[in-house]
Short mmCIF file of C-alpha atoms in Angstrom, two decimals:
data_model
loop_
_atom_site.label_atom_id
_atom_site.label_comp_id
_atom_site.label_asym_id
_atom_site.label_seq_id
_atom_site.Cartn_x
_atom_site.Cartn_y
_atom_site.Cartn_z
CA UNK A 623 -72.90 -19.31 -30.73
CA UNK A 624 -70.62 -21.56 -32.77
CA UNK A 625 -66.99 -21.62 -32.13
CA UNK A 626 -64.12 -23.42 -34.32
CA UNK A 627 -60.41 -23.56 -33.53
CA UNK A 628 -57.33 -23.03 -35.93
CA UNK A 629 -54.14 -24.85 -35.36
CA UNK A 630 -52.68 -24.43 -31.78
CA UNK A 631 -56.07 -22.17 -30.89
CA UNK A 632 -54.36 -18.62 -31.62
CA UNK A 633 -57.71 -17.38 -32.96
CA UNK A 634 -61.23 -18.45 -32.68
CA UNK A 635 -64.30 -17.36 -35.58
CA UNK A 636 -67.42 -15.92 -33.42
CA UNK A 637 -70.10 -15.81 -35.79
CA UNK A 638 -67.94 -15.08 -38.73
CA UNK A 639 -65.68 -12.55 -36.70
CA UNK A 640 -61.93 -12.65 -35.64
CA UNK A 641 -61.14 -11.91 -31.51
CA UNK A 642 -58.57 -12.45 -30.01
CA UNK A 643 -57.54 -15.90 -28.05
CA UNK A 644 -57.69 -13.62 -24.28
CA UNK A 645 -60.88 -11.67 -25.31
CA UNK A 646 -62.59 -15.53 -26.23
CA UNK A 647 -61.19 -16.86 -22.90
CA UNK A 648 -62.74 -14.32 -20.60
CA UNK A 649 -66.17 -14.73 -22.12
CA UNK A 650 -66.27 -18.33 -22.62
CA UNK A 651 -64.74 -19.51 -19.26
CA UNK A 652 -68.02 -19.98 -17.22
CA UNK A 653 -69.37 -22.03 -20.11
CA UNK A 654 -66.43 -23.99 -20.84
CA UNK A 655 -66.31 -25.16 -17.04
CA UNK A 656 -70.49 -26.87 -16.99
CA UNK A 657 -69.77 -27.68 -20.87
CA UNK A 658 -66.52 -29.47 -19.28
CA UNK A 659 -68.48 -30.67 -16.55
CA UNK A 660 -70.90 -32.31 -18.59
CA UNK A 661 -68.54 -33.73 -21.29
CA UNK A 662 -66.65 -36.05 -18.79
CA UNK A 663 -69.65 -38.09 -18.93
CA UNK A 664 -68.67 -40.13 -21.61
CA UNK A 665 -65.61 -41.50 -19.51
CA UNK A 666 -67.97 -43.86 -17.96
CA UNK A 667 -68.21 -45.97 -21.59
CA UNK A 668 -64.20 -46.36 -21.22
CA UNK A 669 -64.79 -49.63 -20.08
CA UNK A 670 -66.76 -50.68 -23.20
CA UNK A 671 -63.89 -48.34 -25.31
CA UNK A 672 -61.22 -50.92 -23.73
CA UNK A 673 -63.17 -54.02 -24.51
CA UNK A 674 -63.82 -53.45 -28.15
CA UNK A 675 -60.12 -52.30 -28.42
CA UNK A 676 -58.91 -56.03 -27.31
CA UNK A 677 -61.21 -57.55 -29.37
CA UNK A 678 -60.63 -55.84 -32.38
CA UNK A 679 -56.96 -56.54 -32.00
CA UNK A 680 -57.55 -59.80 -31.51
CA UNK A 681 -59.62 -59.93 -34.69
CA UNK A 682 -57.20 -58.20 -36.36
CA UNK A 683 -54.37 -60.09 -35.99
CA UNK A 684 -56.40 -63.20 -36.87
CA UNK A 685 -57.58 -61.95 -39.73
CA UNK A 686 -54.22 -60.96 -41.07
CA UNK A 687 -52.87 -64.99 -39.83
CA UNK A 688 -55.33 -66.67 -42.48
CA UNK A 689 -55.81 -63.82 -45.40
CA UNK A 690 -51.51 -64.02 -44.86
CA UNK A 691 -50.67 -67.06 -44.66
CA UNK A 692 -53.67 -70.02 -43.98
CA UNK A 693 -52.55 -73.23 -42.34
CA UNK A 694 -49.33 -73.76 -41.67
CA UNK A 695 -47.35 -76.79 -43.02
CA UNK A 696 -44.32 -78.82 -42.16
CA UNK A 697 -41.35 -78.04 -44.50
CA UNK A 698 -38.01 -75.96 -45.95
CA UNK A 699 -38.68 -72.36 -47.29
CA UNK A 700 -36.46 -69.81 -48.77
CA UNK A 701 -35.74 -66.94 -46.84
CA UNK A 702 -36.33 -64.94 -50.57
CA UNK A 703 -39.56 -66.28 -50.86
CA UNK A 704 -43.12 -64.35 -50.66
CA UNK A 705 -44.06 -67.39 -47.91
CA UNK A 706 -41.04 -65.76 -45.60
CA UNK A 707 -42.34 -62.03 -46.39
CA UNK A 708 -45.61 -62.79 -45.42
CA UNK A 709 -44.48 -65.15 -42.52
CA UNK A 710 -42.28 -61.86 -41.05
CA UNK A 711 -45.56 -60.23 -41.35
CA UNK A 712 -47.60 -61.97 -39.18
CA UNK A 713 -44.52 -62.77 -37.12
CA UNK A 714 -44.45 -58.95 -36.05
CA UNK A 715 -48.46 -59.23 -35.47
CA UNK A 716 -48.09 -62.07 -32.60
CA UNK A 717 -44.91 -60.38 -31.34
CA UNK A 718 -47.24 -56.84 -31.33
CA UNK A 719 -49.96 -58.96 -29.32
CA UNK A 720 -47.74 -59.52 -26.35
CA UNK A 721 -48.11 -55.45 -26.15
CA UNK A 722 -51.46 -55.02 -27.18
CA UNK A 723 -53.46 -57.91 -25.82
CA UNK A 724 -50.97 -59.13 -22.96
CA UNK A 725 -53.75 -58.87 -20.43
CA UNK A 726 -55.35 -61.72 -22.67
CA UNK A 727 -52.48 -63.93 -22.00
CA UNK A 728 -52.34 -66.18 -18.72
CA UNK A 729 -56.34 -66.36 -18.69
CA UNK A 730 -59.61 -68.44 -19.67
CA UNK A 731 -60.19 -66.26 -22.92
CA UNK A 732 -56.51 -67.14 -24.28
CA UNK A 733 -57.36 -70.29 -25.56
CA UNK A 734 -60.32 -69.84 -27.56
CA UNK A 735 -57.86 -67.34 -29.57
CA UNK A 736 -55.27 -69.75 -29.85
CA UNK A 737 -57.39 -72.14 -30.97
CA UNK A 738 -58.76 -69.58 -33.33
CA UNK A 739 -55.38 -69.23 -34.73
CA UNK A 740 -54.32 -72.76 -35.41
CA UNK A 741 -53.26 -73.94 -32.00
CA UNK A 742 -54.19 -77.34 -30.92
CA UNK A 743 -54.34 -76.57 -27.46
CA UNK A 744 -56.05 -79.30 -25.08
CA UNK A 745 -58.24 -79.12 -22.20
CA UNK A 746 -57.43 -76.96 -19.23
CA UNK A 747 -54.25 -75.99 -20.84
CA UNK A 748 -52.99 -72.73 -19.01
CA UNK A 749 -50.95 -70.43 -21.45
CA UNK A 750 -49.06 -67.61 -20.23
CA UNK A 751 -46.85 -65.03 -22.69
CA UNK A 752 -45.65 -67.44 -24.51
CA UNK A 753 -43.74 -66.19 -27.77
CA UNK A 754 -42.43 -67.32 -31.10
CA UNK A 755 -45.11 -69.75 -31.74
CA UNK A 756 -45.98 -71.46 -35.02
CA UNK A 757 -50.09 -71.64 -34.81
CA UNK A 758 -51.10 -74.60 -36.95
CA UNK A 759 -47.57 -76.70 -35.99
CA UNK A 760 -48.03 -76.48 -32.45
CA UNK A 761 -49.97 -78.73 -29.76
CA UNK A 762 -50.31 -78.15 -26.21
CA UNK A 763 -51.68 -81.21 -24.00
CA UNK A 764 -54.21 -81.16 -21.68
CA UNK A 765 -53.40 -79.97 -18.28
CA UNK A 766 -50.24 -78.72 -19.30
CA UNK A 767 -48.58 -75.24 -17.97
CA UNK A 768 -46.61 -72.22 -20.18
CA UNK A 769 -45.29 -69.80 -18.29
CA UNK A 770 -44.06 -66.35 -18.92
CA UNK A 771 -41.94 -65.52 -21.59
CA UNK A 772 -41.78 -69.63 -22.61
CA UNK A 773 -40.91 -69.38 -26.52
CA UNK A 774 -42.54 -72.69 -28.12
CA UNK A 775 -41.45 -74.01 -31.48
CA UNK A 776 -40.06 -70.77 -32.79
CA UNK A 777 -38.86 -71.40 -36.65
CA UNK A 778 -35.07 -71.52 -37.03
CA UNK A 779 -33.11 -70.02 -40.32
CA UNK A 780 -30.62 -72.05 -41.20
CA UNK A 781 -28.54 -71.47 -44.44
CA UNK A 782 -31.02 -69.47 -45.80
CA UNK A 783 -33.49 -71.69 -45.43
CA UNK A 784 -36.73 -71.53 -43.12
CA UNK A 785 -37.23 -74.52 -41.19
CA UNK A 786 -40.64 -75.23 -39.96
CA UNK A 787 -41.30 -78.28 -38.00
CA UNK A 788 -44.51 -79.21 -35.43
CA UNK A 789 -44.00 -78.71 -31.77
CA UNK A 790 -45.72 -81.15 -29.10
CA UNK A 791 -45.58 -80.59 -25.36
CA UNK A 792 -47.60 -83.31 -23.52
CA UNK A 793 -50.46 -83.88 -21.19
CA UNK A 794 -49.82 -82.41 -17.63
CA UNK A 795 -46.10 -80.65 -18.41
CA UNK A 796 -44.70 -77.97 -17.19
CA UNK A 797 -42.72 -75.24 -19.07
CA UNK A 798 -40.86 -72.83 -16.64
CA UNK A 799 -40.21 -68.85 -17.80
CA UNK A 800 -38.13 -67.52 -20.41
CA UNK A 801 -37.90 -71.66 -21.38
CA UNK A 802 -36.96 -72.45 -25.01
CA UNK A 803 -38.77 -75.37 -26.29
CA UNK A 804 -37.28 -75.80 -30.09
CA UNK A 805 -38.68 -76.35 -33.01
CA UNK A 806 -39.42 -79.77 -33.84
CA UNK A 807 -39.30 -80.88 -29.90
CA UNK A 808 -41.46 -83.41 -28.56
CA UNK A 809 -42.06 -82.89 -25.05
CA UNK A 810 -43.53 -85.60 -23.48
CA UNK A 811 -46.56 -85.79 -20.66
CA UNK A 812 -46.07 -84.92 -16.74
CA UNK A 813 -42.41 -83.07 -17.81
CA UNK A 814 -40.87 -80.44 -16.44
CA UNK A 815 -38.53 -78.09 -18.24
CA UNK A 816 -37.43 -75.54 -15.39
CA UNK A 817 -36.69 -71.58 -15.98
CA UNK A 818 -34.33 -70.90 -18.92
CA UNK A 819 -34.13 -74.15 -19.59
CA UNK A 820 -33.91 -76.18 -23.66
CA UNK A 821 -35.01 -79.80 -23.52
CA UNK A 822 -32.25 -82.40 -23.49
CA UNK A 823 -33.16 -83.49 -27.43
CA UNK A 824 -35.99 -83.50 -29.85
CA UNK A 825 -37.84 -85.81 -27.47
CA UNK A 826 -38.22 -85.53 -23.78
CA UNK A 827 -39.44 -88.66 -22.01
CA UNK A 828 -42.47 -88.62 -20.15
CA UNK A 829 -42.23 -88.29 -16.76
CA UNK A 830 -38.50 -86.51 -16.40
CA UNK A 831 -37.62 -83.11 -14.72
CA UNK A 832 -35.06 -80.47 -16.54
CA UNK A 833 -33.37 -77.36 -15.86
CA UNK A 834 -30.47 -75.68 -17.35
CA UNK A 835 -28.96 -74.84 -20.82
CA UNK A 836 -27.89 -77.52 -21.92
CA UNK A 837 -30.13 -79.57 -19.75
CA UNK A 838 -29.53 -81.21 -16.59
CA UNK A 839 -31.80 -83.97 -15.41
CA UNK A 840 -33.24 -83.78 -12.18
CA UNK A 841 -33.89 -86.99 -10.20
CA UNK A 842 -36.23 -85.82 -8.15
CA UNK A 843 -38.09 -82.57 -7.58
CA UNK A 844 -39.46 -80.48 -4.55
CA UNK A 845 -43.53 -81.15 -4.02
CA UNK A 846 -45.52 -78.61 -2.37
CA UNK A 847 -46.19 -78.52 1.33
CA UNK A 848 -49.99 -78.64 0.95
CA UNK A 849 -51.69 -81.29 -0.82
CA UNK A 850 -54.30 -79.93 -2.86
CA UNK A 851 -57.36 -81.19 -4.00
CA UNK A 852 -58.02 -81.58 -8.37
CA UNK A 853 -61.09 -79.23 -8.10
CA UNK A 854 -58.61 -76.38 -7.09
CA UNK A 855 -56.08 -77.61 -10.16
CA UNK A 856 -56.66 -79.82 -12.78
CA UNK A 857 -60.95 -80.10 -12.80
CA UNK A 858 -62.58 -77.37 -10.93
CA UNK A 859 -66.23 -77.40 -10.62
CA UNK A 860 -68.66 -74.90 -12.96
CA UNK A 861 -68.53 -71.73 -9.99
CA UNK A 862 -64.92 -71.83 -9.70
CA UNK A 863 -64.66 -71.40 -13.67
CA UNK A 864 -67.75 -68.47 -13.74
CA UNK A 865 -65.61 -66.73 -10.58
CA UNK A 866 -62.55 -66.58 -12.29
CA UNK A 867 -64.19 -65.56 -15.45
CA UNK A 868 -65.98 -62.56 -14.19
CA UNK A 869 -62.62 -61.60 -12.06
CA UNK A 870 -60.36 -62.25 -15.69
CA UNK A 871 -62.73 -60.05 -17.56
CA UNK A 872 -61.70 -57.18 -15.40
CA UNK A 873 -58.45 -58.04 -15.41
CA UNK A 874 -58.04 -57.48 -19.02
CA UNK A 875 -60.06 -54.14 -19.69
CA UNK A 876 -58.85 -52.53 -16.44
CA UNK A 877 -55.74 -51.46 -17.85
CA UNK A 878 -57.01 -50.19 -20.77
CA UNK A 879 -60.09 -48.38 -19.23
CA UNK A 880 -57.91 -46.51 -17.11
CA UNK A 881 -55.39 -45.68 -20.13
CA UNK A 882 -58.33 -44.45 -21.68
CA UNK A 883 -59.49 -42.62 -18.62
CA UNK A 884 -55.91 -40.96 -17.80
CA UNK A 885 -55.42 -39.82 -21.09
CA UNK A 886 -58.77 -38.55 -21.89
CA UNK A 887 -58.17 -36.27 -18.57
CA UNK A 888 -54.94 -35.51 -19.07
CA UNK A 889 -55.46 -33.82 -22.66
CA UNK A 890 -58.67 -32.61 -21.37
CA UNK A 891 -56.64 -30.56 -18.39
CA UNK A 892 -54.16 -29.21 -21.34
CA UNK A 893 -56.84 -28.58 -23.99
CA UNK A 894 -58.71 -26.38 -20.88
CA UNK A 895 -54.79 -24.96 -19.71
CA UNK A 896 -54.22 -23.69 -23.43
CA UNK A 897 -58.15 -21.89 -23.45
CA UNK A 898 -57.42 -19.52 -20.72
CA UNK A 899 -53.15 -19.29 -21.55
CA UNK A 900 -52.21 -19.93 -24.83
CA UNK A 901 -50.40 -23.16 -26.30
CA UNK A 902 -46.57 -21.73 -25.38
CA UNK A 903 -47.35 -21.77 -21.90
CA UNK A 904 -49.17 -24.88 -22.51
CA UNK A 905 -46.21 -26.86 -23.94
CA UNK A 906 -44.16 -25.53 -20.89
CA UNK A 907 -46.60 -26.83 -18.46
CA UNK A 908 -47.15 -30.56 -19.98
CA UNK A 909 -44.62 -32.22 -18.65
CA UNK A 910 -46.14 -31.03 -15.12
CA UNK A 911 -49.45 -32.13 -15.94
CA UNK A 912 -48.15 -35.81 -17.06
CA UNK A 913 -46.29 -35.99 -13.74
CA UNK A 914 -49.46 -35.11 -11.76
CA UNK A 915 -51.04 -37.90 -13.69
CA UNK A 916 -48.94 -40.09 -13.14
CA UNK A 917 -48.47 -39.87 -9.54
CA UNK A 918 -52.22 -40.46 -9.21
CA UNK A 919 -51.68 -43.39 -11.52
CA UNK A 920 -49.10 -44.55 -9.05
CA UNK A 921 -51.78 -43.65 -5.95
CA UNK A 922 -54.44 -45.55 -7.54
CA UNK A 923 -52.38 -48.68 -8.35
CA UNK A 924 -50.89 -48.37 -4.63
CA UNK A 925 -54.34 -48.32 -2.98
CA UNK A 926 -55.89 -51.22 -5.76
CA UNK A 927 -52.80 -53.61 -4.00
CA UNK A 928 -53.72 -52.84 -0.88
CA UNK A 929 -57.30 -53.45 -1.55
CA UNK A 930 -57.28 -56.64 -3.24
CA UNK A 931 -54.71 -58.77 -2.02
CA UNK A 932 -53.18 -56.58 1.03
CA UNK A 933 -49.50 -57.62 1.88
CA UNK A 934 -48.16 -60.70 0.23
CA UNK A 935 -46.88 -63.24 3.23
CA UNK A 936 -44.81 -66.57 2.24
CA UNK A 937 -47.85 -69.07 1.06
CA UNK A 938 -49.17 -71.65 -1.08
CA UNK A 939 -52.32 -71.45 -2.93
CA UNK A 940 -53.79 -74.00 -5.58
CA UNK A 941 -54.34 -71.94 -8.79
CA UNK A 942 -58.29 -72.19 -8.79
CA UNK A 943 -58.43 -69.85 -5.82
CA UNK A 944 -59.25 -65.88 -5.59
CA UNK A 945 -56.09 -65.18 -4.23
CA UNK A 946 -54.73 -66.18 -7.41
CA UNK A 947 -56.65 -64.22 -9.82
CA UNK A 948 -56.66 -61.33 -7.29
CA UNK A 949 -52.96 -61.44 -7.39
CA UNK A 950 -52.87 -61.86 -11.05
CA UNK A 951 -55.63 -58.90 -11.16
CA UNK A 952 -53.39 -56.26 -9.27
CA UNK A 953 -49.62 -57.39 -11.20
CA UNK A 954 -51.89 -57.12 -15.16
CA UNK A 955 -52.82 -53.60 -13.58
CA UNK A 956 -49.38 -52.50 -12.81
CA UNK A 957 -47.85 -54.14 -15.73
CA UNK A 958 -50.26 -53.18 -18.66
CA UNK A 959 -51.13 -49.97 -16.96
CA UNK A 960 -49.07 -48.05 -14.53
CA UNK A 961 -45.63 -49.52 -15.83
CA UNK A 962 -46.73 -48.50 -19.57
CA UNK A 963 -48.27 -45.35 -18.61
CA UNK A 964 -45.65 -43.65 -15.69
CA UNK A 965 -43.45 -45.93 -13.88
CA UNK A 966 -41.11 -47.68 -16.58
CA UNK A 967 -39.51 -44.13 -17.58
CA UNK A 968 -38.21 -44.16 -14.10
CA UNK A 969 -36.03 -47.26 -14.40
CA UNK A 970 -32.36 -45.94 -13.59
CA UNK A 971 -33.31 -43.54 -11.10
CA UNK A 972 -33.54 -42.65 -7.77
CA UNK A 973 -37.43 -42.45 -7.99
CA UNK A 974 -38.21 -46.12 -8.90
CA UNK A 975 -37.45 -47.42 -5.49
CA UNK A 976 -39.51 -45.14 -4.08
CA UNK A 977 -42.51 -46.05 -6.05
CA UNK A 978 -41.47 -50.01 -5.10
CA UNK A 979 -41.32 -49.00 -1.28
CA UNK A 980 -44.87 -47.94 -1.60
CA UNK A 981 -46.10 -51.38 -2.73
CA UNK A 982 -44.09 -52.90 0.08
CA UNK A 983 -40.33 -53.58 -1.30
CA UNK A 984 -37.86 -53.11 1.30
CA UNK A 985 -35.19 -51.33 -0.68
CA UNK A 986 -31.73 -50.03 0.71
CA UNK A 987 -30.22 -46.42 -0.16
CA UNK A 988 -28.92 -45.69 -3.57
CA UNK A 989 -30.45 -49.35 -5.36
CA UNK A 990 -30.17 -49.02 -8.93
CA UNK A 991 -33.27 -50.80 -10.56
CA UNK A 992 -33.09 -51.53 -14.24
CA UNK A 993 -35.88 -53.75 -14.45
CA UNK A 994 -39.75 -53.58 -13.54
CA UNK A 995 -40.42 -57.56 -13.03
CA UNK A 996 -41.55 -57.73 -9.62
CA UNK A 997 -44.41 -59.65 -8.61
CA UNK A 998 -45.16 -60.05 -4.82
CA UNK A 999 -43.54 -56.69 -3.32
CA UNK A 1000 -43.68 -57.53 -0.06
CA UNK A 1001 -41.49 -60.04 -0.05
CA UNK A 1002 -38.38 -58.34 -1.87
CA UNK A 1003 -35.45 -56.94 -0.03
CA UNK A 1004 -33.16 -54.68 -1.46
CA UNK A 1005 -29.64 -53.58 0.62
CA UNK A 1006 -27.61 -50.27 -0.30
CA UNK A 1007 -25.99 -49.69 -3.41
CA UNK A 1008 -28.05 -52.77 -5.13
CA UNK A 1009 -27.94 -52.65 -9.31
CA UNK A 1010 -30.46 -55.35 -10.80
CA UNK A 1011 -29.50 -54.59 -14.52
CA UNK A 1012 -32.00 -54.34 -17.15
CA UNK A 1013 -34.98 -57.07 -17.74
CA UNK A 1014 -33.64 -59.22 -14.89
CA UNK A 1015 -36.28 -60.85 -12.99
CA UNK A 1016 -36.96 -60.86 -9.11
CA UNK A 1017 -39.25 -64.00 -9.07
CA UNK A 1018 -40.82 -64.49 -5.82
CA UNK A 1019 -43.26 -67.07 -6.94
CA UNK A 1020 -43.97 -70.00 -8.96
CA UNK A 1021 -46.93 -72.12 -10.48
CA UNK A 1022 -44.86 -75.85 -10.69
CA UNK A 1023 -47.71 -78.42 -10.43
CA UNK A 1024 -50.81 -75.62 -10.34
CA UNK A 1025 -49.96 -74.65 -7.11
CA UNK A 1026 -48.38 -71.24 -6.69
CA UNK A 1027 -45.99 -71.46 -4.63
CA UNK A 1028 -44.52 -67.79 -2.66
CA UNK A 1029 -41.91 -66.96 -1.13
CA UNK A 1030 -39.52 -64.34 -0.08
CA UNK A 1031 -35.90 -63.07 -2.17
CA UNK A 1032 -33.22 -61.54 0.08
CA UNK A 1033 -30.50 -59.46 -1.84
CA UNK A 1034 -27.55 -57.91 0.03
CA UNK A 1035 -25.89 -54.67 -0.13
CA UNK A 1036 -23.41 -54.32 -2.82
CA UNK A 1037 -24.64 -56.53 -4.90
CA UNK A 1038 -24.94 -56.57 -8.79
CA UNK A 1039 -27.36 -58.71 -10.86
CA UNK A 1040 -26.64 -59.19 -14.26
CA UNK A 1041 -29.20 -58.85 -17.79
CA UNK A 1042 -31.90 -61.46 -18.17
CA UNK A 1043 -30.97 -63.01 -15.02
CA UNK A 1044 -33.16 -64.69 -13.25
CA UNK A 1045 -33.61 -65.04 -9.43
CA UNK A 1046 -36.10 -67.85 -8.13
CA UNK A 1047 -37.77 -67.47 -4.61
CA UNK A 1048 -36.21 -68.85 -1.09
CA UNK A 1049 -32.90 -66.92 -1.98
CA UNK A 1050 -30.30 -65.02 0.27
CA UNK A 1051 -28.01 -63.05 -1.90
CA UNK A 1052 -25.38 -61.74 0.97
CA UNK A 1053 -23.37 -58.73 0.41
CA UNK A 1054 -20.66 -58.08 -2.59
CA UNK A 1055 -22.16 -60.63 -4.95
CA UNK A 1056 -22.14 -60.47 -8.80
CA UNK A 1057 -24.04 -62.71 -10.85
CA UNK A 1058 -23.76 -62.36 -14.76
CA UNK A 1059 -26.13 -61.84 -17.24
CA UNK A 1060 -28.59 -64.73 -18.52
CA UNK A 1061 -27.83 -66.40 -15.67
CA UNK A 1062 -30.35 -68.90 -13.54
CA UNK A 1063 -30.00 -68.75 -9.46
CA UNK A 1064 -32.19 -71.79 -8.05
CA UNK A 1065 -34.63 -71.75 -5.68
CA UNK A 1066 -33.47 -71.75 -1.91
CA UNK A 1067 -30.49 -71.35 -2.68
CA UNK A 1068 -27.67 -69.26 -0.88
CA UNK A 1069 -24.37 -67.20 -2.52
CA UNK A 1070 -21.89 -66.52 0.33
CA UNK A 1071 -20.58 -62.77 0.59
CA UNK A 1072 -17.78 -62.03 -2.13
CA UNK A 1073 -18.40 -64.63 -4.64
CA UNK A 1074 -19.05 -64.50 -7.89
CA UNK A 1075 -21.50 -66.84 -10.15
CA UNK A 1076 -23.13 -66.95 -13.91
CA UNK A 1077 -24.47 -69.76 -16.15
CA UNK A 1078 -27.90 -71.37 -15.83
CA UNK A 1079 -27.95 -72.26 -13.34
CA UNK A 1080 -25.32 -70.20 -11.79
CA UNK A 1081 -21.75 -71.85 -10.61
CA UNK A 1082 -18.73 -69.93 -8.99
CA UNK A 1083 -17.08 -68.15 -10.87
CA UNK A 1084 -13.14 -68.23 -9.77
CA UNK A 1085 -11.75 -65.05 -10.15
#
């Protein structure tokens, strides 16, 4: 028997006649559950689906880079020129791959793209979502350490003129998140530019500690507790690279294997709801069917925490460890996969804190969370009537010197965090505090009930 659908399956053709949608349903349902049965099958190549997606998109994109634009040079360009158009181009491509291939970023199989790209990057270099870069015009030292959202060399427009200029950032440096190193900077080796921080000029001696915008030196900068040995940060041995290779690769298909899994189901469960009802009562239903899915999604990403890393506890672990990558494993999942998928449409609501509460947030009555960048749950306390405004960032860890360093974040009740802030661990926040937006609180620090702050990093505001 050979069955075809029209549009929105009113009518189905049975061997050349016309029946009716109901009369096709009651005769076809015992099939259509063992042909169903069967067909799910094929969900067990979504792994291999999700790997050939990130590497086509990798190709992709690198394709476009040299076909677009080849090897970047030093120089002026007019913003009316084809160089600019195609430049924009490939601009929106790299900005697209923080989406696409962000579970690439922050591992082993980010640099051999980069490097495919035009990036001189240097041994051991660890690269995180770093953004706005210029491929051929850019060179990362050995040793060195990007972190998240760290824009590095970005081309500036000035008078309607493109100014592209190379970048250097030195052997063994350290640039903090959401840092801005500019175009034409030389940063030089064992530096540290902190969180939301620009260097102090177009060179950076070697050897000196930043933070702030504009820059304030730092004298002298907090080591970590636990001394280390340079097989667990700068030169691990041959098992410690295969160990976090094998854990990496899952790190990056796992999201998209279980995007592909999810959605594969999820249209599956409407295609088989509109066989037996019709597509009216289908339509009404779908938004009840992507809720069910996305609770699970929120089940499954609840019990992988709990599985792999447990409950995060104040610590510090030397970035060639499993705890690491494990922790790294379980945030890629819920940021690539169960933010994306379910969890992000909930920021403003009351539901959101309930989903953080299940990872192991402590989180007051009637918080107000704008923002999904939360890392180690556990150790994130929330009071009543709490608003962390949009894309600020509850950072209860760091990586200064390859160690990552964790600690707990204490927020009051009352308290309102502004836009693109950014809160370091070791923090007490007490009650009726404001901070602004784009503002920088410090690590271990304290702000006293009442006050207000803002700047980077913050100061009292006197109101």
């Amino acid at each position: 028997m050979s069955v075809c659908f029209l549009p929105f399956r009113h009518l189905f053709y049975i061997e050349g006649d016309v029946i009716t949608h109901n009369q096709v349903a009651k005769l076809t349902m015992p099939l259509h559950y063992d042909y169903s049965t069967e067909d799910y099958g094929y969900l067990m190549l979504a792994p291999l689906v999700a790997l050939i997606f990130v590497v086509l998109s990798a190709l992709q994109i690198l394709m476009c880079k040299w076909l677009l634009l080849g090897r970047l040079k030093e120089g002026v360009y007019s913003i009316k020129s084809g160089f600019y158009l195609r430049k924009w181009v490939v601009d929106k491509l790299m900005e697209t791959s923080l989406d696409m291939l962000q579970t690439l970023y922050a591992t082993l199989y980010l640099n051999p793209w980069y490097r495919a790209l035009g990036v001189k990057v240097g041994q051991r270099a660890e690269i995180s979502t770093a953004a706005f870069i210029l491929p051929d015009l850019l060179h990362i030292g050995e040793d060195s350490f990007i972190a998240d959202g760290a824009a590095l060399g970005p081309a500036r427009v000035i008078d309607g003129k493109l100014i592209l200029r190379k970048t250097e950032i030195g052997a063994r440096s350290f640039i903090g998140n959401s840092a801005y190193v500019t175009v034409g900077a030389h940063v030089g080796s064992n530096c540290l530019l902190g969180c939301q921080t620009s260097p102090p000029g177009e060179v950076t001696p070697d050897g000196t500690s930043w933070v702030g915008s504009p820059a304030m030196y730092l004298p002298k900068r907090q080591k970590p507790e636990h001394q280390f040995a340079e097989e667990r940060t700068y030169h691990p041995g041959r098992l410690l690279y295969v160990q976090r290779l094998i854990i990496e690769f899952f790190r990056i298909i796992l999201p998209a294997t279980a995007f592909v899994v999810f959605t594969t189901l999820m249209l599956s469960t409407s295609i088989q709801i509109e066989d037996i009802y019709g597509p009216m009562i289908t339509i009404l239903f779908f938004p009840l069917i992507y809720l069910v899915f996305g609770l699970a999604a929120i089940v499954l990403t609840v019990v992988m925490k709990q599985l792999i890393v447990g409950r995060y506890k104040p610590d510090e672990q030397p970035l060639w460890s499993g705890f690491v990558w494990r922790t790294e494993l379980v945030t890629g999942f819920c940021e690539n996969f169960t933010d994306a998928f379910f969890t992000q449409h909930l920021q403003g609501t009351v539901f959101l804190p309930w989903y953080f509460r299940l990872l192991g947030m402590r989180i007051g009555r009637r918080a107000c969370i704008m923002t999904m960048d939360f890392t180690e749950f556990d150790l994130v306390r929330l009071g009543d009537d709490v608003a962390l405004n949009e894309d600020c960032t509850i950072q209860t860890h760091l990586f200064e010197d390859r160690v990552m360093k964790i600690s707990t974040v204490e927020i009051g009740s009352r308290v309102s965090i502004g836009t693109y802030t950014l809160i370091l661990y070791g923090t007490v926040i007490e009650d009726d505090v404001k901070i602004g937006d784009l503002s920088l609180l410090m690590k271990g620090e304290r702000l006293y009930q009442g006050s207000q702050w803002a700047g980077a990093p913050v100061k009292r505001v006197r109101v």
